[in-house]
XYZ file of C-alpha atoms in Angstrom:
168
model
C 119.809 13.730 97.837
C 122.069 10.765 98.397
C 121.908 7.604 96.320
C 120.363 5.358 99.009
C 117.517 7.800 99.684
C 116.859 8.266 95.956
C 116.752 4.487 95.484
C 114.223 4.050 98.303
C 112.030 6.831 96.847
C 112.090 5.205 93.414
C 111.084 1.824 94.832
C 108.260 3.492 96.790
C 106.603 4.244 93.421
C 107.054 0.748 92.007
C 103.495 -0.470 92.810
C 101.955 2.505 91.047
C 104.313 2.074 88.090
C 103.471 -1.635 87.904
C 99.812 -0.803 87.267
C 100.853 1.475 84.390
C 103.161 -1.210 83.033
C 100.244 -3.687 83.018
C 98.143 -1.175 81.078
C 100.902 -0.815 78.507
C 101.802 -4.468 78.029
C 98.643 -6.370 79.058
C 100.919 -9.182 80.208
C 102.245 -9.640 83.730
C 105.689 -10.925 82.764
C 106.201 -8.181 80.188
C 104.980 -5.618 82.729
C 107.528 -6.838 85.274
C 110.271 -6.560 82.656
C 109.145 -3.048 81.735
C 109.039 -2.003 85.399
C 112.496 -3.415 86.017
C 113.911 -1.622 82.995
C 112.246 1.624 84.101
C 113.658 1.392 87.621
C 117.144 0.609 86.298
C 117.018 3.598 83.942
C 115.733 5.752 86.802
C 118.717 4.789 88.924
C 121.166 5.154 86.057
C 119.967 8.654 85.185
C 119.393 9.832 88.760
C 121.742 12.752 88.181
C 119.399 14.153 85.511
C 116.398 14.224 87.878
C 115.558 17.737 89.073
C 115.204 17.786 92.863
C 111.749 18.968 93.965
C 109.891 17.817 90.814
C 107.449 14.940 90.486
C 109.498 11.719 90.741
C 106.542 9.456 89.864
C 105.831 11.506 86.724
C 109.496 11.402 85.742
C 109.550 7.603 86.129
C 106.284 7.336 84.196
C 107.816 9.240 81.271
C 110.821 6.907 81.346
C 108.444 3.905 81.330
C 106.348 5.275 78.493
C 109.394 6.049 76.343
C 110.922 2.651 77.091
C 107.692 0.908 76.102
C 107.368 2.923 72.877
C 110.999 2.270 71.904
C 110.657 -1.469 72.583
C 107.378 -1.571 70.662
C 108.969 0.135 67.655
C 111.978 -2.215 67.736
C 109.670 -5.236 67.831
C 107.569 -3.879 64.968
C 110.686 -3.331 62.825
C 111.966 -6.805 63.640
C 108.615 -8.365 62.692
C 108.584 -6.412 59.438
C 111.999 -7.798 58.504
C 111.634 -11.327 59.830
C 108.712 -13.226 58.373
C 106.953 -16.179 59.894
C 107.266 -19.511 58.066
C 103.603 -19.456 57.056
C 104.018 -16.001 55.498
C 107.018 -16.839 53.333
C 106.197 -16.750 49.641
C 108.083 -18.427 46.840
C 109.257 -14.997 45.682
C 110.959 -14.412 49.019
C 112.513 -17.854 48.873
C 113.897 -17.195 45.405
C 115.696 -14.087 46.695
C 117.172 -15.732 49.755
C 117.677 -19.334 48.671
C 121.164 -20.476 47.893
C 121.842 -22.276 44.666
C 123.018 -25.856 44.690
C 125.606 -25.871 41.940
C 125.873 -29.657 42.123
C 122.240 -30.090 41.089
C 122.664 -27.531 38.341
C 125.745 -29.348 37.055
C 123.906 -32.690 36.928
C 120.908 -31.097 35.204
C 123.126 -29.433 32.610
C 124.948 -32.708 31.978
C 121.615 -34.450 31.383
C 120.436 -31.691 29.057
C 123.694 -31.730 27.103
C 123.520 -35.535 26.735
C 119.941 -35.284 25.519
C 120.839 -32.542 23.045
C 123.799 -34.581 21.792
C 121.437 -37.490 21.059
C 119.625 -35.540 18.341
C 121.041 -34.487 14.993
C 122.908 -31.186 14.851
C 120.647 -29.961 12.055
C 117.691 -30.339 14.474
C 119.392 -29.142 17.640
C 120.542 -25.747 16.325
C 117.042 -24.520 15.348
C 115.627 -26.033 18.555
C 118.174 -24.194 20.709
C 117.376 -20.916 18.959
C 113.654 -21.492 19.435
C 114.209 -22.363 23.093
C 116.205 -19.151 23.523
C 113.140 -17.204 22.384
C 113.823 -16.542 18.732
C 110.856 -16.614 16.341
C 110.618 -19.010 13.409
C 111.315 -16.304 10.831
C 114.384 -15.094 12.766
C 115.765 -18.636 12.938
C 115.032 -19.175 9.246
C 116.845 -15.976 8.304
C 119.861 -16.817 10.499
C 120.224 -20.381 9.202
C 119.164 -19.514 5.655
C 116.355 -22.110 5.680
C 112.673 -21.946 4.747
C 110.297 -21.430 7.714
C 108.634 -24.799 7.075
C 111.998 -26.561 7.369
C 112.770 -24.730 10.634
C 109.414 -25.832 12.065
C 110.061 -29.411 10.964
C 113.543 -29.454 12.479
C 112.215 -28.110 15.789
C 109.466 -30.737 15.753
C 111.989 -33.490 15.008
C 114.211 -32.232 17.844
C 111.264 -32.450 20.250
C 110.502 -35.993 19.127
C 114.166 -36.949 19.553
C 114.273 -35.484 23.050
C 111.062 -37.302 24.036
C 112.540 -40.549 22.713
C 115.728 -39.942 24.713
C 113.712 -39.193 27.823
C 111.684 -42.416 27.515
C 114.841 -44.419 26.925
C 116.765 -43.130 29.983
C 113.974 -42.227 32.365
C 111.428 -44.939 33.089
Protein backbone atom coordinates (compact mmCIF):
# COMPACT_ATOMS: atom_id res chain seq x y z
CA UNK A 1 0.00 0.00 0.00
CA UNK A 2 1.39 3.39 -0.89
CA UNK A 3 1.85 6.18 1.63
CA UNK A 4 -1.00 8.40 0.39
CA UNK A 5 -3.54 5.57 0.55
CA UNK A 6 -2.34 4.52 4.02
CA UNK A 7 -2.65 8.12 5.23
CA UNK A 8 -6.23 8.41 3.94
CA UNK A 9 -7.17 5.11 5.63
CA UNK A 10 -5.71 6.27 8.94
CA UNK A 11 -7.63 9.55 8.80
CA UNK A 12 -10.83 7.63 7.98
CA UNK A 13 -10.65 6.16 11.51
CA UNK A 14 -9.99 9.48 13.25
CA UNK A 15 -13.63 10.08 14.34
CA UNK A 16 -13.84 6.67 15.97
CA UNK A 17 -10.44 7.17 17.62
CA UNK A 18 -11.52 10.60 18.88
CA UNK A 19 -14.35 9.01 20.87
CA UNK A 20 -11.84 6.63 22.49
CA UNK A 21 -9.49 9.52 23.21
CA UNK A 22 -12.33 11.37 24.99
CA UNK A 23 -13.00 8.28 27.11
CA UNK A 24 -9.34 8.14 28.09
CA UNK A 25 -8.74 11.81 28.84
CA UNK A 26 -12.21 13.18 29.69
CA UNK A 27 -11.06 16.50 28.25
CA UNK A 28 -11.58 17.64 24.67
CA UNK A 29 -8.25 19.43 24.27
CA UNK A 30 -6.29 16.53 25.77
CA UNK A 31 -8.25 14.12 23.56
CA UNK A 32 -7.33 16.11 20.46
CA UNK A 33 -3.67 16.04 21.50
CA UNK A 34 -3.84 12.29 22.11
CA UNK A 35 -5.51 11.71 18.73
CA UNK A 36 -2.91 13.82 16.96
CA UNK A 37 -0.07 11.97 18.64
CA UNK A 38 -1.67 8.63 17.75
CA UNK A 39 -2.09 9.56 14.09
CA UNK A 40 1.50 10.83 13.89
CA UNK A 41 2.82 7.60 15.42
CA UNK A 42 0.61 5.61 13.04
CA UNK A 43 2.15 7.38 10.07
CA UNK A 44 5.67 7.14 11.45
CA UNK A 45 5.41 3.39 12.04
CA UNK A 46 3.39 2.58 8.92
CA UNK A 47 6.05 0.12 7.83
CA UNK A 48 5.39 -2.03 10.92
CA UNK A 49 1.66 -2.38 10.13
CA UNK A 50 0.77 -5.81 8.75
CA UNK A 51 -1.29 -5.45 5.57
CA UNK A 52 -4.71 -7.12 5.87
CA UNK A 53 -5.01 -6.75 9.68
CA UNK A 54 -7.34 -4.46 11.60
CA UNK A 55 -6.02 -0.90 11.12
CA UNK A 56 -8.47 0.63 13.63
CA UNK A 57 -7.41 -1.89 16.29
CA UNK A 58 -3.74 -1.21 15.58
CA UNK A 59 -4.31 2.54 15.96
CA UNK A 60 -6.31 1.94 19.14
CA UNK A 61 -3.40 0.01 20.66
CA UNK A 62 -1.06 2.87 19.75
CA UNK A 63 -3.48 5.33 21.39
CA UNK A 64 -3.85 3.25 24.52
CA UNK A 65 -0.10 2.81 24.93
CA UNK A 66 0.52 6.50 24.28
CA UNK A 67 -2.06 7.46 26.90
CA UNK A 68 -0.63 5.03 29.48
CA UNK A 69 2.94 6.24 28.88
CA UNK A 70 1.90 9.90 29.17
CA UNK A 71 -0.11 9.13 32.31
CA UNK A 72 2.88 7.40 33.92
CA UNK A 73 5.22 10.27 33.00
CA UNK A 74 2.80 12.78 34.52
CA UNK A 75 2.43 10.71 37.68
CA UNK A 76 6.23 10.50 38.09
CA UNK A 77 6.58 14.23 37.51
CA UNK A 78 3.90 14.99 40.11
CA UNK A 79 5.59 12.68 42.59
CA UNK A 80 8.87 14.56 42.20
CA UNK A 81 7.54 18.09 41.89
CA UNK A 82 5.43 19.20 44.82
CA UNK A 83 2.84 21.93 44.84
CA UNK A 84 3.58 25.01 46.97
CA UNK A 85 0.84 24.13 49.44
CA UNK A 86 2.31 20.65 49.94
CA UNK A 87 5.86 21.77 50.70
CA UNK A 88 6.85 21.06 54.28
CA UNK A 89 9.61 22.71 56.25
CA UNK A 90 11.57 19.45 56.08
CA UNK A 91 11.59 19.62 52.29
CA UNK A 92 12.64 23.25 52.42
CA UNK A 93 15.53 22.44 54.73
CA UNK A 94 16.87 19.92 52.20
CA UNK A 95 16.57 22.18 49.20
CA UNK A 96 17.10 25.65 50.64
CA UNK A 97 20.40 27.33 50.03
CA UNK A 98 22.28 28.81 52.92
CA UNK A 99 22.90 32.52 53.10
CA UNK A 100 26.45 32.69 54.39
CA UNK A 101 26.17 36.45 54.86
CA UNK A 102 23.40 36.05 57.44
CA UNK A 103 25.33 33.30 59.16
CA UNK A 104 28.43 35.49 59.31
CA UNK A 105 26.50 38.38 60.88
CA UNK A 106 24.84 36.04 63.39
CA UNK A 107 28.18 34.52 64.37
CA UNK A 108 29.70 37.98 64.78
CA UNK A 109 26.84 38.96 67.10
CA UNK A 110 27.20 35.76 69.11
CA UNK A 111 30.96 36.18 69.41
CA UNK A 112 30.55 39.80 70.56
CA UNK A 113 27.99 38.72 73.14
CA UNK A 114 30.23 35.92 74.38
CA UNK A 115 33.18 38.31 74.59
CA UNK A 116 31.12 40.60 76.84
CA UNK A 117 31.00 38.02 79.63
CA UNK A 118 33.91 36.85 81.74
CA UNK A 119 35.99 33.97 80.40
CA UNK A 120 35.44 32.00 83.60
CA UNK A 121 31.68 32.10 82.84
CA UNK A 122 31.84 31.66 79.08
CA UNK A 123 33.85 28.41 79.06
CA UNK A 124 31.36 26.42 81.20
CA UNK A 125 28.46 28.02 79.30
CA UNK A 126 29.91 26.99 75.94
CA UNK A 127 30.39 23.43 77.17
CA UNK A 128 26.83 23.34 78.49
CA UNK A 129 25.53 24.75 75.21
CA UNK A 130 27.45 22.05 73.33
CA UNK A 131 25.51 19.43 75.28
CA UNK A 132 27.87 18.46 78.05
CA UNK A 133 26.36 17.67 81.46
CA UNK A 134 27.23 19.59 84.61
CA UNK A 135 29.34 16.76 86.04
CA UNK A 136 31.28 16.41 82.76
CA UNK A 137 32.02 20.15 82.71
CA UNK A 138 33.02 20.07 86.38
CA UNK A 139 35.41 17.19 85.78
CA UNK A 140 36.95 18.85 82.70
CA UNK A 141 37.47 22.23 84.39
CA UNK A 142 38.27 20.74 87.79
CA UNK A 143 35.50 22.74 89.51
CA UNK A 144 32.71 21.76 91.90
CA UNK A 145 29.31 21.17 90.23
CA UNK A 146 27.76 24.05 92.18
CA UNK A 147 30.38 26.45 90.81
CA UNK A 148 29.76 25.22 87.24
CA UNK A 149 26.02 25.83 87.67
CA UNK A 150 26.69 29.30 89.06
CA UNK A 151 29.05 30.20 86.22
CA UNK A 152 26.50 29.05 83.63
CA UNK A 153 23.81 31.08 85.38
CA UNK A 154 26.06 34.15 85.48
CA UNK A 155 26.84 33.70 81.77
CA UNK A 156 23.11 33.65 80.99
CA UNK A 157 22.56 36.81 83.01
CA UNK A 158 25.48 38.50 81.22
CA UNK A 159 24.12 37.53 77.82
CA UNK A 160 20.64 38.81 78.71
CA UNK A 161 22.18 42.09 79.87
CA UNK A 162 24.13 42.35 76.61
CA UNK A 163 21.00 41.63 74.61
CA UNK A 164 19.00 44.34 76.40
CA UNK A 165 21.82 46.82 75.94
CA UNK A 166 22.24 46.31 72.16
CA UNK A 167 18.79 45.20 71.10
CA UNK A 168 15.91 47.44 72.12
